[in-house]
């Protein structure tokens, strides 16, 4: 989910047993729809709804069966611990390079963190175009226009190759670009070297992301999961070999870390192509070879560029605030920058734990609302909030309790260790509040209130968090503590606004809208668990230099539903258009659920 103003491709739905659509289908048949509709507009055109929807809308919510607290807690826990383990393992990839660099030296760790301020931020411009593949390919696949699925991938690859060139060139000027952040020449010089050796990883990462989204759009997620796990081993091994050496191969020290990341980046798309395409042949249904004339049709180029630009803007708004805060840490000196980098890595790992309860809560709330059971959905919010809150509190408390061993795992520099441990009370409080906010935002996402979520995130991050961090950290002399006080204020504002939004929610109205959007498509308990586990495999990007992926980005890039099994479809054109809008209403990165073949 990135924004309620996302774009949705609306291909003409084929009739029963249609002939295969030609590559030259008029682009106007794939017109782009923009979500600018009120809840009342969403209801238009649904007079001829399937019987399941009519039955659900006519049901009496007052008579619904509401699960007990114990029953709902058991259901959420049964899925939550699996999601926590999966997400934690995926995020742990981001800590590998940080741990290796921290053991080389604090200056080296600070240099890599400073380089990532630019390299990570500018790569958002590429990943927005790669992620849009999921939307466009998913919608074409849902409409059974299999040839168009491959066409969108071709167009994405062309864009990614062209965009990667200026991004890689910018990596060779990091010292000049980031000289406005710090005047420590040694750190700037090392950051420049780090970025230059990291430049070859840009294109492989972008291609891997596009290929993952291409397979994900067809509900093929296992290959990427396997390769992500294998990438952890590759990253560990390559970091050790290139930094310290092995056998007769001498170690390269600091430059071994970016080289290891480049090796991991090249491994991922290579392994995916070999396993998923060459060995398994997952592409055969939707890939008919390169056809420049088909993929470079102006309407298709415009559609892809418009949608990708919107995704890129939203990803940038969500991610860049943390890059700016890291840049502020850079102005405080190498030791504070290194300490801040380690704290961000710890935050990501803790997020992986409590998000295990956010994701099942989101899915179950959405399903209860789709079944016109608002009271049960509200109970799920209550239980999920309690479980997630307890998990966030315990995680924060354990992090504080073991603050010295955790800091020592990343670095042996006593100055950096002291900076980390002294900041831990503020950091752990921010982590706890963030956990509460994440659970609530998951429920808001389940209601498809994308605009509400984006507004709250923007206000909390850009209007409160960033100015507060700047004032407390730099202007008022608070240093690293001040930066994290600003983060705590930002998370508190987001939590407060989210709580107020949910406090004023009309649950029956949300259930009515959900029934219309889902067409009475309600998952069973078994399908709910399958849906949650599939989504846990897609929740985060798994490329090495996306290590700074934040909890906000993780939520905003999570599809609202992976499992699809519509049994009744609208037959009139108005209903089809409204369904297309409702599918994209809560997420750009969603899989189209019309006529999807399993």
Coordinates of C-alpha atoms in Angstrom, one line a residue:
X1 CA 0.0 0.0 0.0
X2 CA 1.4 3.3 -0.9
X3 CA -1.4 5.8 -1.5
X4 CA -5.1 6.0 -2.2
X5 CA -4.3 8.1 -5.2
X6 CA -2.6 5.2 -6.9
X7 CA -3.3 4.1 -10.4
X8 CA -5.1 1.0 -11.5
X9 CA -4.9 -0.6 -14.9
X10 CA -8.3 -1.6 -16.2
X11 CA -7.9 -4.1 -19.0
X12 CA -11.1 -5.2 -20.8
X13 CA -12.3 -8.4 -19.1
X14 CA -12.5 -11.3 -21.5
X15 CA -15.7 -13.2 -22.0
X16 CA -16.0 -16.8 -21.2
X17 CA -13.4 -18.9 -23.0
X18 CA -12.0 -16.0 -25.0
X19 CA -9.4 -16.3 -27.7
X20 CA -5.9 -15.3 -26.6
X21 CA -5.6 -11.5 -26.7
X22 CA -3.4 -10.0 -29.3
X23 CA -0.3 -8.1 -28.4
X24 CA -1.7 -5.3 -30.4
X25 CA -4.8 -4.8 -28.2
X26 CA -5.5 -1.1 -28.3
X27 CA -3.8 0.6 -25.4
X28 CA -7.0 2.5 -24.6
X29 CA -8.4 -0.8 -23.4
X30 CA -5.9 -0.6 -20.6
X31 CA -6.8 2.9 -19.5
X32 CA -5.4 4.2 -16.2
X33 CA -7.9 4.8 -13.5
X34 CA -7.1 7.3 -10.7
X35 CA -8.7 6.9 -7.2
X36 CA -10.5 10.1 -6.6
X37 CA -13.8 8.6 -5.3
X38 CA -15.7 9.1 -2.1
X39 CA -17.1 6.2 -0.2
X40 CA -20.5 7.0 -1.8
X41 CA -19.0 6.8 -5.3
X42 CA -17.6 3.4 -4.5
X43 CA -21.2 2.1 -4.1
X44 CA -22.4 3.2 -7.5
X45 CA -22.9 0.6 -10.1
X46 CA -23.4 -2.3 -7.6
X47 CA -27.1 -2.7 -8.0
X48 CA -26.6 -6.2 -9.6
X49 CA -24.3 -7.6 -7.0
X50 CA -23.8 -11.3 -6.6
X51 CA -26.0 -13.1 -4.1
X52 CA -23.2 -13.6 -1.6
X53 CA -22.8 -9.8 -1.4
X54 CA -26.5 -9.2 -1.0
X55 CA -26.7 -11.8 1.7
X56 CA -23.8 -10.3 3.6
X57 CA -25.2 -6.8 3.4
X58 CA -28.6 -7.9 4.5
X59 CA -27.2 -9.7 7.5
X60 CA -27.8 -8.3 11.0
X61 CA -24.5 -7.4 12.6
X62 CA -26.1 -7.2 16.0
X63 CA -26.7 -11.0 15.8
X64 CA -23.2 -11.9 14.7
X65 CA -21.0 -14.3 16.7
X66 CA -18.1 -12.6 18.3
X67 CA -15.1 -14.8 19.1
X68 CA -13.9 -14.7 22.7
X69 CA -10.7 -12.9 23.6
X70 CA -9.0 -16.3 24.2
X71 CA -10.2 -17.7 20.9
X72 CA -9.0 -14.7 18.9
X73 CA -5.7 -14.6 20.7
X74 CA -5.1 -18.2 19.8
X75 CA -5.9 -17.6 16.2
X76 CA -3.6 -14.6 16.0
X77 CA -0.8 -16.3 17.9
X78 CA -1.0 -19.4 15.7
X79 CA -0.1 -17.2 12.7
X80 CA 1.9 -14.5 14.4
X81 CA 4.9 -16.4 15.6
X82 CA 5.5 -17.8 12.1
X83 CA 5.3 -14.4 10.6
X84 CA 7.7 -13.0 13.2
X85 CA 10.3 -15.7 12.5
X86 CA 10.0 -15.2 8.7
X87 CA 10.2 -11.4 8.9
X88 CA 13.0 -11.4 11.5
X89 CA 15.1 -13.7 9.2
X90 CA 14.6 -11.5 6.2
X91 CA 15.5 -8.3 8.0
X92 CA 18.5 -9.9 9.6
X93 CA 20.2 -9.7 6.2
X94 CA 20.5 -5.9 6.9
X95 CA 22.6 -6.4 10.0
X96 CA 25.4 -8.5 8.4
X97 CA 27.4 -5.8 6.7
X98 CA 26.8 -3.5 9.7
X99 CA 28.2 -6.1 12.1
X100 CA 31.3 -6.8 9.9
X101 CA 32.0 -3.1 9.4
X102 CA 31.6 -2.3 13.1
X103 CA 34.3 -4.8 13.9
X104 CA 36.7 -3.2 11.4
X105 CA 36.3 0.2 13.0
X106 CA 33.9 3.0 13.9
X107 CA 35.1 5.3 11.2
X108 CA 34.5 2.6 8.6
X109 CA 31.0 1.9 9.9
X110 CA 30.3 5.6 9.9
X111 CA 31.5 5.9 6.3
X112 CA 29.2 3.1 5.1
X113 CA 26.3 4.7 7.0
X114 CA 27.0 8.1 5.4
X115 CA 27.3 6.5 2.0
X116 CA 24.0 4.8 2.4
X117 CA 22.3 8.1 3.1
X118 CA 22.8 8.8 -0.6
X119 CA 23.0 5.4 -2.2
X120 CA 19.9 4.1 -0.4
X121 CA 17.9 7.3 -0.9
X122 CA 18.6 7.6 -4.6
X123 CA 17.8 3.9 -5.3
X124 CA 14.3 4.6 -4.2
X125 CA 13.9 6.3 -7.6
X126 CA 14.6 2.9 -9.2
X127 CA 12.7 0.6 -6.9
X128 CA 9.4 2.6 -7.4
X129 CA 9.6 1.5 -11.0
X130 CA 10.5 -2.1 -10.2
X131 CA 7.6 -2.4 -7.6
X132 CA 5.0 -1.2 -10.1
X133 CA 5.6 -4.5 -12.1
X134 CA 3.5 -6.3 -9.4
X135 CA 0.5 -4.1 -10.0
X136 CA 0.5 -4.1 -13.8
X137 CA 1.5 -7.7 -14.3
X138 CA -0.9 -8.8 -11.6
X139 CA -3.8 -7.0 -13.2
X140 CA -3.0 -8.3 -16.7
X141 CA -2.7 -11.8 -15.2
X142 CA -6.0 -11.4 -13.4
X143 CA -7.6 -10.5 -16.7
X144 CA -6.0 -13.6 -18.3
X145 CA -4.1 -11.4 -20.7
X146 CA -0.9 -13.5 -20.2
X147 CA 1.0 -12.0 -23.1
X148 CA 0.6 -8.5 -21.6
X149 CA 2.2 -9.8 -18.4
X150 CA 5.4 -10.4 -20.2
X151 CA 5.1 -7.1 -22.0
X152 CA 5.0 -5.1 -18.8
X153 CA 8.1 -6.9 -17.5
X154 CA 9.9 -6.0 -20.7
X155 CA 8.9 -2.4 -20.4
X156 CA 10.0 -2.4 -16.7
X157 CA 13.4 -3.8 -17.6
X158 CA 14.0 -1.1 -20.3
X159 CA 13.1 1.6 -17.8
X160 CA 15.3 0.1 -15.1
X161 CA 18.4 -0.2 -17.4
X162 CA 18.0 3.5 -18.4
X163 CA 17.5 4.8 -14.9
X164 CA 20.3 2.7 -13.4
X165 CA 22.9 4.6 -15.5
X166 CA 22.5 8.1 -13.9
X167 CA 22.1 6.5 -10.4
X168 CA 25.3 4.6 -10.8
X169 CA 27.1 7.7 -12.0
X170 CA 26.0 9.6 -8.9
X171 CA 27.7 7.0 -6.7
X172 CA 31.0 8.3 -8.0
X173 CA 30.4 11.8 -6.5
X174 CA 29.2 10.9 -3.0
X175 CA 32.1 12.8 -1.3
X176 CA 31.0 16.0 -3.1
X177 CA 27.3 15.5 -2.5
X178 CA 27.6 14.7 1.2
X179 CA 30.2 17.3 2.0
X180 CA 27.2 19.4 3.1
X181 CA 26.5 16.9 5.8
X182 CA 29.9 16.6 7.5
X183 CA 33.4 18.1 7.1
X184 CA 35.2 15.0 8.3
X185 CA 37.4 14.3 5.3
X186 CA 38.4 10.8 6.3
X187 CA 34.8 9.7 6.6
X188 CA 33.9 11.4 3.3
X189 CA 36.7 9.7 1.5
X190 CA 35.8 6.3 2.8
X191 CA 32.1 6.9 2.0
X192 CA 33.1 7.8 -1.6
X193 CA 35.2 4.6 -1.9
X194 CA 32.3 2.5 -0.4
X195 CA 29.8 4.0 -2.9
X196 CA 32.0 3.5 -5.9
X197 CA 32.5 -0.2 -5.2
X198 CA 28.8 -0.5 -4.5
X199 CA 27.8 1.0 -7.9
X200 CA 27.8 -2.3 -9.8
X201 CA 25.1 -3.6 -7.5
X202 CA 22.4 -1.1 -8.7
X203 CA 21.3 -2.8 -11.9
X204 CA 21.3 -6.4 -10.5
X205 CA 19.2 -5.3 -7.5
X206 CA 16.7 -3.5 -9.7
X207 CA 16.4 -6.5 -12.1
X208 CA 15.9 -8.9 -9.1
X209 CA 13.2 -6.7 -7.7
X210 CA 11.4 -6.6 -11.0
X211 CA 11.6 -10.4 -11.5
X212 CA 10.4 -11.0 -8.0
X213 CA 7.4 -8.7 -8.6
X214 CA 6.7 -10.4 -11.9
X215 CA 6.5 -13.8 -10.2
X216 CA 4.7 -12.4 -7.3
X217 CA 2.0 -11.1 -9.6
X218 CA 1.4 -14.7 -10.6
X219 CA 1.3 -15.8 -7.0
X220 CA 4.7 -17.5 -7.3
X221 CA 6.6 -16.6 -4.1
X222 CA 8.5 -19.7 -3.0
X223 CA 11.6 -19.2 -5.3
X224 CA 12.2 -15.7 -4.0
X225 CA 11.8 -16.9 -0.4
X226 CA 14.4 -19.7 -0.9
X227 CA 16.8 -17.4 -2.6
X228 CA 16.4 -14.8 0.2
X229 CA 17.4 -17.4 2.7
X230 CA 20.3 -18.5 0.6
X231 CA 21.3 -14.9 0.3
X232 CA 21.9 -14.7 4.0
X233 CA 24.5 -17.4 3.7
X234 CA 26.0 -15.8 0.6
X235 CA 26.3 -12.5 2.4
X236 CA 27.9 -14.0 5.5
X237 CA 30.4 -15.9 3.5
X238 CA 31.3 -13.2 1.0
X239 CA 31.7 -10.6 3.7
X240 CA 34.1 -12.8 5.6
X241 CA 36.1 -13.8 2.6
X242 CA 36.4 -10.4 1.0
X243 CA 37.1 -8.6 4.3
X244 CA 39.3 -11.0 6.1
X245 CA 40.4 -13.4 3.4
X246 CA 40.3 -17.1 3.2
X247 CA 43.1 -19.6 2.6
X248 CA 45.5 -18.1 0.1
X249 CA 43.1 -15.2 -0.8
X250 CA 44.1 -12.0 1.0
X251 CA 41.5 -9.9 2.8
X252 CA 40.5 -6.6 1.3
X253 CA 39.5 -4.9 4.5
X254 CA 37.0 -2.1 4.3
X255 CA 36.4 -2.3 0.5
X256 CA 35.6 -6.0 0.9
X257 CA 32.2 -5.0 2.4
X258 CA 30.7 -3.2 -0.6
X259 CA 32.3 -5.9 -2.9
X260 CA 30.5 -8.5 -0.8
X261 CA 27.2 -6.6 -1.2
X262 CA 27.7 -6.5 -4.9
X263 CA 28.3 -10.2 -5.0
X264 CA 25.1 -10.9 -3.1
X265 CA 23.2 -8.5 -5.4
X266 CA 24.5 -10.4 -8.5
X267 CA 23.7 -13.7 -6.9
X268 CA 20.0 -13.0 -6.3
X269 CA 18.8 -12.3 -9.9
X270 CA 21.2 -15.0 -11.2
X271 CA 19.9 -17.6 -8.9
X272 CA 16.3 -16.6 -9.5
X273 CA 16.7 -16.9 -13.3
X274 CA 18.4 -20.3 -13.0
X275 CA 15.9 -21.7 -10.5
X276 CA 12.6 -20.1 -11.4
X277 CA 13.0 -19.6 -15.1
X278 CA 15.5 -22.1 -16.5
X279 CA 14.8 -25.0 -14.0
X280 CA 11.1 -24.5 -13.1
X281 CA 10.0 -22.7 -16.2
X282 CA 7.6 -20.5 -14.3
X283 CA 7.8 -17.9 -17.1
X284 CA 6.5 -20.0 -19.9
X285 CA 2.8 -19.1 -19.4
X286 CA 3.4 -15.4 -19.6
X287 CA 6.7 -14.8 -21.5
X288 CA 6.6 -14.8 -25.3
X289 CA 10.0 -13.2 -26.0
X290 CA 11.0 -9.6 -26.5
X291 CA 8.7 -7.5 -28.6
X292 CA 9.8 -3.8 -28.6
X293 CA 6.9 -2.7 -30.8
X294 CA 4.4 -4.1 -28.2
X295 CA 6.0 -2.8 -25.1
X296 CA 6.9 0.7 -26.5
X297 CA 3.4 1.6 -27.5
X298 CA 2.9 5.1 -26.2
X299 CA -0.2 4.4 -24.1
X300 CA 1.7 1.6 -22.3
X301 CA 4.8 3.7 -21.8
X302 CA 2.7 6.5 -20.4
X303 CA 0.7 4.1 -18.1
X304 CA 3.9 2.5 -16.7
X305 CA 5.6 5.8 -16.2
X306 CA 2.6 7.5 -14.5
X307 CA 2.0 4.6 -12.1
X308 CA 5.7 4.2 -11.3
X309 CA 6.2 7.9 -10.7
X310 CA 3.4 7.8 -8.2
X311 CA 4.9 4.8 -6.4
X312 CA 8.3 6.4 -6.4
X313 CA 7.0 9.6 -4.8
X314 CA 5.2 7.7 -2.0
X315 CA 8.2 5.5 -1.3
X316 CA 10.4 8.5 -1.2
X317 CA 8.2 10.3 1.2
X318 CA 8.2 7.3 3.5
X319 CA 11.9 6.5 3.3
X320 CA 13.8 9.7 2.9
X321 CA 12.9 11.1 6.3
X322 CA 15.1 8.4 7.8
X323 CA 17.9 9.2 5.4
X324 CA 17.7 12.8 6.4
X325 CA 17.9 11.8 10.1
X326 CA 20.9 9.7 9.3
X327 CA 22.4 12.7 7.6
X328 CA 21.8 14.8 10.7
X329 CA 23.6 12.1 12.7
X330 CA 26.5 12.5 10.3
X331 CA 26.8 16.1 11.2
X332 CA 27.3 15.0 14.9
X333 CA 30.5 13.1 14.1
X334 CA 31.7 9.7 13.1
X335 CA 30.9 8.0 16.4
X336 CA 27.4 9.3 16.6
X337 CA 26.8 8.3 12.9
X338 CA 28.0 4.8 13.6
X339 CA 25.9 4.5 16.7
X340 CA 22.8 5.7 14.9
X341 CA 23.4 3.2 12.1
X342 CA 23.5 0.3 14.7
X343 CA 20.3 1.6 16.4
X344 CA 18.5 1.7 13.1
X345 CA 19.5 -1.9 12.5
X346 CA 18.2 -3.0 15.9
X347 CA 15.0 -1.2 15.3
X348 CA 14.5 -3.2 12.1
X349 CA 15.1 -6.5 13.9
X350 CA 12.6 -5.6 16.7
X351 CA 10.1 -4.5 14.1
X352 CA 10.4 -8.0 12.6
X353 CA 9.2 -9.4 15.9
X354 CA 6.1 -7.4 16.6
X355 CA 5.0 -7.1 13.0
X356 CA 4.3 -10.8 13.3
X357 CA 1.1 -9.8 15.2
X358 CA 0.4 -6.8 13.0
X359 CA 0.0 -8.8 9.8
X360 CA -2.4 -11.4 11.1
X361 CA -4.4 -8.7 12.8
X362 CA -4.7 -6.8 9.5
X363 CA -5.8 -9.9 7.5
X364 CA -8.4 -11.0 10.1
X365 CA -9.9 -7.5 10.5
X366 CA -10.2 -7.3 6.7
X367 CA -11.8 -10.7 6.5
X368 CA -14.3 -10.0 9.3
X369 CA -15.3 -6.7 7.7
X370 CA -15.7 -8.4 4.4
X371 CA -18.0 -10.9 6.1
X372 CA -20.1 -8.0 7.5
X373 CA -19.0 -8.8 11.1
X374 CA -17.9 -5.4 12.5
X375 CA -18.0 -6.5 16.1
X376 CA -15.7 -9.4 15.4
X377 CA -13.3 -7.1 13.5
X378 CA -13.3 -4.8 16.5
X379 CA -12.5 -7.7 18.8
X380 CA -9.6 -8.6 16.5
X381 CA -8.3 -5.0 16.9
X382 CA -8.5 -5.3 20.7
X383 CA -6.7 -8.6 20.8
X384 CA -4.1 -7.8 18.2
X385 CA -3.4 -4.5 20.0
X386 CA -2.9 -6.3 23.3
X387 CA -0.7 -9.0 21.9
X388 CA 1.3 -6.6 19.7
X389 CA 1.7 -4.2 22.6
X390 CA 2.9 -6.9 24.9
X391 CA 5.3 -8.1 22.3
X392 CA 6.6 -4.6 21.6
X393 CA 7.0 -4.0 25.4
X394 CA 8.9 -7.2 26.0
X395 CA 11.1 -6.7 22.9
X396 CA 12.0 -3.1 24.0
X397 CA 12.6 -4.3 27.6
X398 CA 14.9 -7.1 26.6
X399 CA 16.7 -4.8 24.2
X400 CA 17.3 -2.4 27.1
X401 CA 18.3 -5.2 29.5
X402 CA 20.9 -6.6 27.1
X403 CA 22.0 -3.2 25.7
X404 CA 25.7 -3.7 26.3
X405 CA 26.0 -7.2 24.7
X406 CA 23.9 -6.1 21.7
X407 CA 26.1 -3.0 21.2
X408 CA 29.2 -5.2 21.6
X409 CA 28.0 -7.5 18.9
X410 CA 28.2 -4.7 16.4
X411 CA 31.3 -2.8 17.6
X412 CA 34.2 -3.0 20.1
X413 CA 34.7 0.8 20.1
X414 CA 33.9 1.9 23.7
X415 CA 32.9 5.4 22.5
X416 CA 30.3 4.0 20.2
X417 CA 29.1 1.4 22.7
X418 CA 28.7 4.2 25.3
X419 CA 26.7 6.3 22.8
X420 CA 24.4 3.3 22.1
X421 CA 23.8 2.3 25.7
X422 CA 23.2 5.8 26.9
X423 CA 20.6 6.3 24.1
X424 CA 18.8 3.0 24.8
X425 CA 16.1 4.4 27.2
X426 CA 14.9 6.8 24.6
X427 CA 15.3 4.3 21.8
X428 CA 13.4 1.5 23.6
X429 CA 10.6 3.9 24.4
X430 CA 10.3 4.9 20.8
X431 CA 10.4 1.2 19.7
X432 CA 7.5 0.4 22.1
X433 CA 5.4 3.3 20.9
X434 CA 6.2 2.4 17.3
X435 CA 4.9 -1.1 18.0
X436 CA 1.6 0.2 19.1
X437 CA 1.4 2.5 16.1
X438 CA 2.2 -0.3 13.7
X439 CA -0.6 -2.5 15.0
X440 CA -3.1 0.3 14.6
X441 CA -1.9 1.3 11.2
X442 CA -2.3 -2.4 10.1
X443 CA -6.0 -2.1 11.0
X444 CA -6.4 1.2 9.1
X445 CA -4.8 -0.6 6.1
X446 CA -7.3 -3.4 6.5
X447 CA -10.1 -0.8 6.1
X448 CA -8.5 0.5 2.8
X449 CA -8.2 3.9 4.4
X450 CA -5.0 4.6 2.5
X451 CA -5.3 8.4 2.5
X452 CA -5.7 8.4 6.3
X453 CA -2.6 6.3 6.7
X454 CA -0.5 8.4 4.4
X455 CA -1.6 11.7 5.9
X456 CA -0.8 10.4 9.4
X457 CA 2.6 9.0 8.4
X458 CA 3.5 12.3 6.6
X459 CA 2.5 14.4 9.5
X460 CA 4.2 12.3 12.1
X461 CA 7.4 11.9 10.0
X462 CA 7.9 15.1 8.1
X463 CA 6.0 17.7 10.2
X464 CA 6.9 16.4 13.7
X465 CA 9.7 13.8 13.7
X466 CA 12.2 15.6 11.3
X467 CA 11.9 19.1 12.7
X468 CA 12.0 17.8 16.3
X469 CA 15.1 15.7 15.6
X470 CA 16.8 18.7 14.0
X471 CA 15.9 21.1 16.9
X472 CA 16.7 18.7 19.7
X473 CA 19.7 17.1 18.2
X474 CA 21.5 20.0 16.5
X475 CA 20.0 23.4 17.5
X476 CA 19.6 22.6 21.2
X477 CA 22.7 20.5 21.5
X478 CA 21.0 17.2 22.4
X479 CA 23.2 15.2 20.0
X480 CA 22.3 11.6 19.4
X481 CA 19.9 11.7 22.3
X482 CA 18.1 14.7 20.7
X483 CA 17.7 12.9 17.4
X484 CA 16.0 10.0 19.1
X485 CA 13.9 12.3 21.2
X486 CA 12.6 13.6 17.9
X487 CA 11.9 10.1 16.7
X488 CA 10.0 9.4 19.9
X489 CA 7.9 12.5 19.4
X490 CA 7.2 11.5 15.8
X491 CA 6.1 8.0 16.8
X492 CA 4.0 9.3 19.6
X493 CA 2.1 11.7 17.3
X494 CA 1.5 8.9 14.7
X495 CA 0.2 6.7 17.5
X496 CA -2.1 9.4 18.8
X497 CA -3.5 10.3 15.4
X498 CA -4.0 6.7 14.6
X499 CA -5.8 6.0 17.8
X500 CA -8.1 9.1 17.2
X501 CA -8.8 7.9 13.7
X502 CA -9.8 4.4 14.9
X503 CA -11.8 5.9 17.8
X504 CA -14.1 7.7 15.4
X505 CA -14.4 4.9 12.9
X506 CA -17.9 3.7 12.0
X507 CA -17.3 0.0 12.0
X508 CA -20.6 -0.9 10.4
X509 CA -19.9 1.5 7.5
X510 CA -16.4 0.0 7.1
X511 CA -18.0 -3.5 7.0
X512 CA -20.5 -2.3 4.3
X513 CA -17.7 -1.0 2.2
X514 CA -15.6 -4.1 2.7
X515 CA -18.5 -6.3 1.6
X516 CA -18.9 -4.3 -1.6
X517 CA -15.2 -4.3 -2.3
X518 CA -14.7 -8.0 -1.6
X519 CA -18.0 -9.1 -3.3
X520 CA -18.7 -11.4 -0.4
X521 CA -15.3 -13.1 -0.8
X522 CA -14.5 -14.3 2.7
X523 CA -11.5 -16.5 3.6
X524 CA -11.8 -19.6 5.7
X525 CA -9.5 -20.0 8.7
X526 CA -7.2 -22.2 6.6
X527 CA -7.1 -19.7 3.8
X528 CA -6.5 -16.9 6.2
X529 CA -3.3 -18.7 7.5
X530 CA -2.2 -19.3 4.0
X531 CA -2.7 -15.7 3.1
X532 CA -0.7 -14.4 6.1
X533 CA 2.2 -16.8 5.5
X534 CA 2.3 -15.8 1.8
X535 CA 2.4 -12.1 2.7
X536 CA 5.1 -12.6 5.3
X537 CA 7.3 -13.7 2.5
X538 CA 6.6 -10.5 0.5
X539 CA 6.6 -8.0 3.3
X540 CA 10.1 -6.5 2.8
X541 CA 12.5 -6.0 -0.1
X542 CA 15.4 -8.5 0.3
X543 CA 18.2 -6.7 -1.6
X544 CA 21.3 -6.1 0.5
X545 CA 21.4 -2.3 0.2
X546 CA 17.8 -1.9 1.1
X547 CA 19.0 -2.7 4.6
X548 CA 17.6 0.6 5.8
X549 CA 14.0 -0.4 5.0
X550 CA 11.9 1.1 7.6
X551 CA 8.7 -0.2 9.3
X552 CA 6.7 2.4 7.5
X553 CA 8.0 1.3 4.1
X554 CA 7.3 -2.3 5.0
X555 CA 3.7 -1.6 5.8
X556 CA 3.1 0.6 2.7
X557 CA 4.6 -2.0 0.4
X558 CA 2.5 -4.9 1.7
X559 CA -0.3 -6.2 -0.6
X560 CA -3.7 -6.2 1.2
X561 CA -4.5 -9.8 0.1
X562 CA -2.5 -12.4 -1.7
X563 CA -5.0 -15.3 -1.7
X564 CA -7.8 -14.9 -4.2
X565 CA -10.8 -17.1 -4.8
X566 CA -13.7 -15.0 -6.1
X567 CA -16.6 -17.3 -7.0
X568 CA -18.9 -14.6 -8.3
X569 CA -17.9 -11.7 -10.6
X570 CA -19.8 -8.6 -11.7
X571 CA -21.2 -8.7 -15.1
X572 CA -22.0 -5.1 -15.9
X573 CA -19.3 -2.7 -17.0
X574 CA -20.0 -0.3 -14.1
X575 CA -19.5 -3.0 -11.5
X576 CA -16.2 -4.0 -13.2
X577 CA -14.9 -0.4 -13.1
X578 CA -15.8 0.0 -9.4
X579 CA -14.2 -3.3 -8.6
X580 CA -11.0 -2.1 -10.2
X581 CA -11.1 1.1 -8.2
X582 CA -11.8 -0.7 -5.0
X583 CA -8.9 -3.1 -5.5
X584 CA -6.5 -0.3 -5.9
X585 CA -8.1 1.9 -3.3
X586 CA -6.0 0.6 -0.4
X587 CA -2.8 -0.3 -2.2
X588 CA -0.9 0.3 -5.4
X589 CA 1.1 -2.8 -4.8
X590 CA -1.9 -5.1 -4.9
X591 CA -2.7 -8.2 -6.9
X592 CA -5.7 -7.9 -9.1
X593 CA -8.4 -10.4 -8.0
X594 CA -10.6 -10.5 -11.1
X595 CA -10.7 -13.8 -13.0
X596 CA -7.4 -15.0 -11.4
X597 CA -6.4 -18.5 -12.4
X598 CA -4.9 -20.5 -9.6

